[in-house]
Amino acid sequence: MKQMIARIVYFGLLLFTFFPFVESSVALLLGIGYGLIFQNEFGEISKRYSKKLLNIAIIGLGLGLNLHEAVSVSKDGFFLTFISVLSVFTLGFVFYRLLKINKNTSLLITSGTAICGGSAIATISSVLQPKANQITIAMAVVFVLNAIALMVFPFIGHYFQLSQYQFGLWSAIAIHDTSSVVGAAKQYGEQALEVATTVKLSRTLWIFPLALLIGYFNKKENSSYKFPYFIIGFIATMLIATYFPQGEKVYHILQGISKQLMVVALFMIGSLINLQSIKQAGFKTLSYGILLWIFISILSLVLVLNYF
């Protein structure tokens, strides 16, 4: 009886995540809740198809990027992005050594913090091939910090009397996911929203070299490594959206479908977590994510206050 209930709940929640009003964080939490309450007998299916869905979703998300807009971002945004990415990965390596957490989890959290949150974690996980619980833990850390940033960043911005331009730069660098960047900047003002969106767009492009670099080093350690062809698909869809803008309406629909496929995949990934994996992650992993986020938030705020 319990097994039948578990199956009904699983497929019910899985179908629920296909609805467009269900967000990534909600799907992940539903998956984690299911994994903790029930023994997921669809573990192998969830593991296999979540990776396939992530790859398809990443390719589709390229339709929402315009290469010219991203490349033409202001030199201020590029400078801050370069400094932040370099600093986060350098400090991430130091904290990884000091805290002695899992290497894959460390890379996923660092990638999400340095570039664009859940999207970066999803992309890097397709290259790195980590365990499902490592992806879930990294996603959970990033989503929690995103929620906090969405609430507190506008207050901090007003406290330090940041201009809308300054706040746009700061939020685009210090907040993980694009949705949270947009949400925080929108509360601050229209100019802040425009600046934040543009800088965040350019920051997303760092996924390409990062995924290829991690894939290269992972190839040396993993004989089963497969080239991340989905990155080629991502670049192809971005170029299509850039040079054939007349299909914008269709691209928007396909991008929406891709985002929802990522939501579904996150539910599947979350459903694979259990109490044992949470205990394995421990306080050190959470501390790792928090320390990185606090560091980049303070560093980017100091740079914005003093140089922009």
Short mmCIF file of C-alpha atoms in Angstrom, two decimals, residues 37-247:
data_model
loop_
_atom_site.label_atom_id
_atom_site.label_comp_id
_atom_site.label_asym_id
_atom_site.label_seq_id
_atom_site.Cartn_x
_atom_site.Cartn_y
_atom_site.Cartn_z
CA ILE A 37 9.54 10.85 3.08
CA PHE A 38 9.48 8.00 0.56
CA GLN A 39 12.06 5.58 -0.76
CA ASN A 40 12.38 6.58 -4.41
CA GLU A 41 12.06 3.36 -6.40
CA PHE A 42 12.42 5.40 -9.59
CA GLY A 43 15.93 6.47 -8.65
CA GLU A 44 17.63 5.15 -11.79
CA ILE A 45 14.97 6.66 -14.05
CA SER A 46 15.20 10.00 -12.26
CA LYS A 47 18.99 10.01 -12.51
CA ARG A 48 19.06 9.13 -16.21
CA TYR A 49 16.29 11.41 -17.47
CA SER A 50 17.12 14.40 -15.27
CA LYS A 51 20.50 14.64 -17.06
CA LYS A 52 18.86 14.38 -20.49
CA LEU A 53 16.29 17.03 -19.59
CA LEU A 54 19.01 19.35 -18.26
CA ASN A 55 20.97 19.07 -21.50
CA ILE A 56 17.88 19.81 -23.61
CA ALA A 57 16.91 22.71 -21.33
CA ILE A 58 20.38 24.27 -21.54
CA ILE A 59 20.27 24.16 -25.35
CA GLY A 60 16.85 25.81 -25.36
CA LEU A 61 17.91 28.55 -22.96
CA GLY A 62 20.38 29.77 -25.59
CA LEU A 63 17.38 31.16 -27.48
CA GLY A 64 17.01 33.78 -24.76
CA LEU A 65 20.50 35.23 -25.25
CA ASN A 66 21.61 37.81 -27.77
CA LEU A 67 25.34 37.63 -28.47
CA HIS A 68 25.67 41.30 -29.47
CA GLU A 69 23.93 42.56 -26.34
CA ALA A 70 26.06 40.39 -24.11
CA VAL A 71 29.35 41.32 -25.75
CA SER A 72 28.54 45.03 -25.89
CA VAL A 73 28.01 45.26 -22.14
CA SER A 74 29.85 48.16 -20.47
CA LYS A 75 33.48 47.81 -19.52
CA ASP A 76 32.42 48.32 -15.89
CA GLY A 77 30.32 45.17 -15.97
CA PHE A 78 33.05 43.16 -17.67
CA PHE A 79 35.67 44.34 -15.18
CA LEU A 80 33.52 43.43 -12.17
CA THR A 81 32.57 40.08 -13.67
CA PHE A 82 36.18 39.18 -14.41
CA ILE A 83 37.35 40.14 -10.91
CA SER A 84 34.46 38.31 -9.23
CA VAL A 85 34.83 35.06 -11.22
CA LEU A 86 38.57 34.95 -10.64
CA SER A 87 38.22 35.79 -6.94
CA VAL A 88 35.43 33.28 -6.27
CA PHE A 89 37.30 30.37 -7.85
CA THR A 90 40.53 31.30 -6.09
CA LEU A 91 38.83 31.57 -2.71
CA GLY A 92 36.73 28.50 -3.47
CA PHE A 93 39.88 26.46 -3.90
CA VAL A 94 41.23 27.79 -0.58
CA PHE A 95 37.99 26.99 1.30
CA TYR A 96 37.83 23.57 -0.38
CA ARG A 97 41.27 22.77 1.04
CA LEU A 98 40.51 24.19 4.48
CA LEU A 99 37.03 22.70 4.95
CA LYS A 100 37.81 19.45 3.10
CA ILE A 101 34.37 19.11 1.50
CA ASN A 102 33.52 16.98 -1.54
CA LYS A 103 35.31 18.22 -4.68
CA ASN A 104 32.30 17.97 -7.00
CA THR A 105 30.03 19.76 -4.55
CA SER A 106 32.69 22.44 -4.13
CA LEU A 107 32.96 22.98 -7.90
CA LEU A 108 29.17 23.15 -8.32
CA ILE A 109 28.68 25.70 -5.53
CA THR A 110 31.65 27.74 -6.72
CA SER A 111 30.36 27.76 -10.30
CA GLY A 112 26.89 28.79 -9.17
CA THR A 113 28.30 31.58 -7.01
CA ALA A 114 30.74 32.86 -9.64
CA ILE A 115 28.42 32.87 -12.66
CA CYS A 116 24.67 32.37 -12.63
CA GLY A 117 23.41 30.13 -9.86
CA GLY A 118 21.22 27.19 -10.79
CA SER A 119 21.87 27.48 -14.55
CA ALA A 120 25.63 27.25 -14.01
CA ILE A 121 25.23 24.31 -11.62
CA ALA A 122 23.01 22.51 -14.14
CA THR A 123 25.49 23.13 -16.96
CA ILE A 124 28.56 22.10 -14.98
CA SER A 125 26.81 19.01 -13.61
CA SER A 126 26.28 17.80 -17.18
CA VAL A 127 30.03 18.03 -17.71
CA LEU A 128 31.21 16.90 -14.29
CA GLN A 129 28.77 13.98 -13.89
CA PRO A 130 28.46 14.31 -10.09
CA LYS A 131 26.17 12.29 -7.87
CA ALA A 132 22.55 13.46 -7.68
CA ASN A 133 22.79 14.43 -4.02
CA GLN A 134 25.80 16.64 -4.80
CA ILE A 135 23.76 18.57 -7.37
CA THR A 136 20.82 18.83 -4.98
CA ILE A 137 22.94 20.12 -2.12
CA ALA A 138 24.61 22.72 -4.35
CA MET A 139 21.24 23.83 -5.73
CA ALA A 140 19.71 24.03 -2.27
CA VAL A 141 22.55 26.21 -0.95
CA VAL A 142 22.27 28.58 -3.91
CA PHE A 143 18.46 28.81 -3.76
CA VAL A 144 18.48 29.64 -0.04
CA LEU A 145 21.08 32.38 -0.52
CA ASN A 146 19.13 33.72 -3.52
CA ALA A 147 16.02 34.09 -1.39
CA ILE A 148 17.97 35.96 1.28
CA ALA A 149 19.59 38.26 -1.29
CA LEU A 150 16.25 39.08 -2.88
CA MET A 151 14.98 40.35 0.46
CA VAL A 152 18.02 42.10 1.94
CA PHE A 153 19.93 43.58 -1.02
CA PRO A 154 17.54 46.52 -1.66
CA PHE A 155 17.77 47.50 2.02
CA ILE A 156 21.57 47.33 1.94
CA GLY A 157 21.60 49.37 -1.26
CA HIS A 158 19.53 52.13 0.34
CA TYR A 159 21.62 52.02 3.50
CA PHE A 160 24.82 52.69 1.53
CA GLN A 161 22.94 55.17 -0.70
CA LEU A 162 23.89 53.36 -3.90
CA SER A 163 22.81 54.97 -7.15
CA GLN A 164 20.61 52.89 -9.42
CA TYR A 165 23.60 52.29 -11.69
CA GLN A 166 25.71 51.11 -8.74
CA PHE A 167 22.99 48.85 -7.42
CA GLY A 168 22.45 47.34 -10.88
CA LEU A 169 26.15 46.46 -11.10
CA TRP A 170 26.31 45.12 -7.57
CA SER A 171 23.19 42.93 -7.74
CA ALA A 172 24.25 41.44 -11.10
CA ILE A 173 27.59 40.37 -9.63
CA ALA A 174 26.67 39.36 -6.09
CA ILE A 175 23.33 37.54 -6.58
CA HIS A 176 23.40 34.05 -8.08
CA ASP A 177 20.32 33.47 -10.27
CA THR A 178 19.04 35.82 -12.96
CA SER A 179 15.48 35.74 -11.58
CA SER A 180 16.67 36.94 -8.17
CA VAL A 181 18.88 39.61 -9.78
CA VAL A 182 15.91 40.91 -11.74
CA GLY A 183 13.65 40.77 -8.67
CA ALA A 184 16.06 42.72 -6.46
CA ALA A 185 16.94 45.30 -9.14
CA LYS A 186 13.28 45.84 -10.02
CA GLN A 187 12.58 46.82 -6.41
CA TYR A 188 15.36 49.42 -6.63
CA GLY A 189 14.35 51.12 -9.89
CA GLU A 190 14.08 50.92 -13.68
CA GLN A 191 17.68 51.99 -14.36
CA ALA A 192 18.97 49.46 -11.83
CA LEU A 193 16.92 46.77 -13.58
CA GLU A 194 18.30 47.66 -17.02
CA VAL A 195 21.93 47.70 -15.84
CA ALA A 196 21.55 44.50 -13.80
CA THR A 197 19.93 42.59 -16.66
CA THR A 198 22.61 43.60 -19.17
CA VAL A 199 25.55 42.80 -16.87
CA LYS A 200 23.97 39.52 -15.79
CA LEU A 201 23.56 38.56 -19.44
CA SER A 202 27.28 39.01 -20.09
CA ARG A 203 28.10 37.10 -16.90
CA THR A 204 26.15 34.11 -18.21
CA LEU A 205 28.54 33.75 -21.16
CA TRP A 206 31.28 32.65 -18.77
CA ILE A 207 29.51 29.28 -18.66
CA PHE A 208 31.14 28.36 -21.99
CA PRO A 209 34.84 28.52 -21.05
CA LEU A 210 34.13 27.25 -17.54
CA ALA A 211 32.28 24.13 -18.73
CA LEU A 212 34.96 23.34 -21.31
CA LEU A 213 37.77 23.90 -18.79
CA ILE A 214 36.17 21.70 -16.13
CA GLY A 215 35.35 19.10 -18.78
CA TYR A 216 38.98 19.05 -19.92
CA PHE A 217 40.34 18.41 -16.43
CA ASN A 218 37.56 15.94 -15.67
CA LYS A 219 38.53 14.01 -18.79
CA LYS A 220 41.97 13.42 -17.31
CA GLU A 221 40.47 11.92 -14.18
CA ASN A 222 37.48 10.13 -15.67
CA SER A 223 37.91 7.64 -18.50
CA SER A 224 34.15 7.67 -19.18
CA TYR A 225 34.17 11.40 -19.93
CA LYS A 226 32.04 12.48 -22.87
CA PHE A 227 32.44 15.80 -24.64
CA PRO A 228 29.63 18.19 -23.60
CA TYR A 229 27.96 18.49 -27.00
CA PHE A 230 25.04 20.33 -25.43
CA ILE A 231 27.33 23.38 -25.16
CA ILE A 232 27.61 23.40 -28.96
CA GLY A 233 23.82 23.27 -29.06
CA PHE A 234 23.64 26.16 -26.59
CA ILE A 235 25.98 28.27 -28.75
CA ALA A 236 24.02 27.33 -31.88
CA THR A 237 20.66 28.38 -30.42
CA MET A 238 22.19 31.65 -29.15
CA LEU A 239 23.54 32.40 -32.64
CA ILE A 240 20.14 31.58 -34.17
CA ALA A 241 18.42 33.99 -31.77
CA THR A 242 21.04 36.66 -32.52
CA TYR A 243 21.11 36.51 -36.33
CA PHE A 244 17.49 35.52 -37.02
CA PRO A 245 15.56 37.83 -34.65
CA GLN A 246 12.38 37.54 -36.74
CA GLY A 247 11.64 34.28 -34.93
#
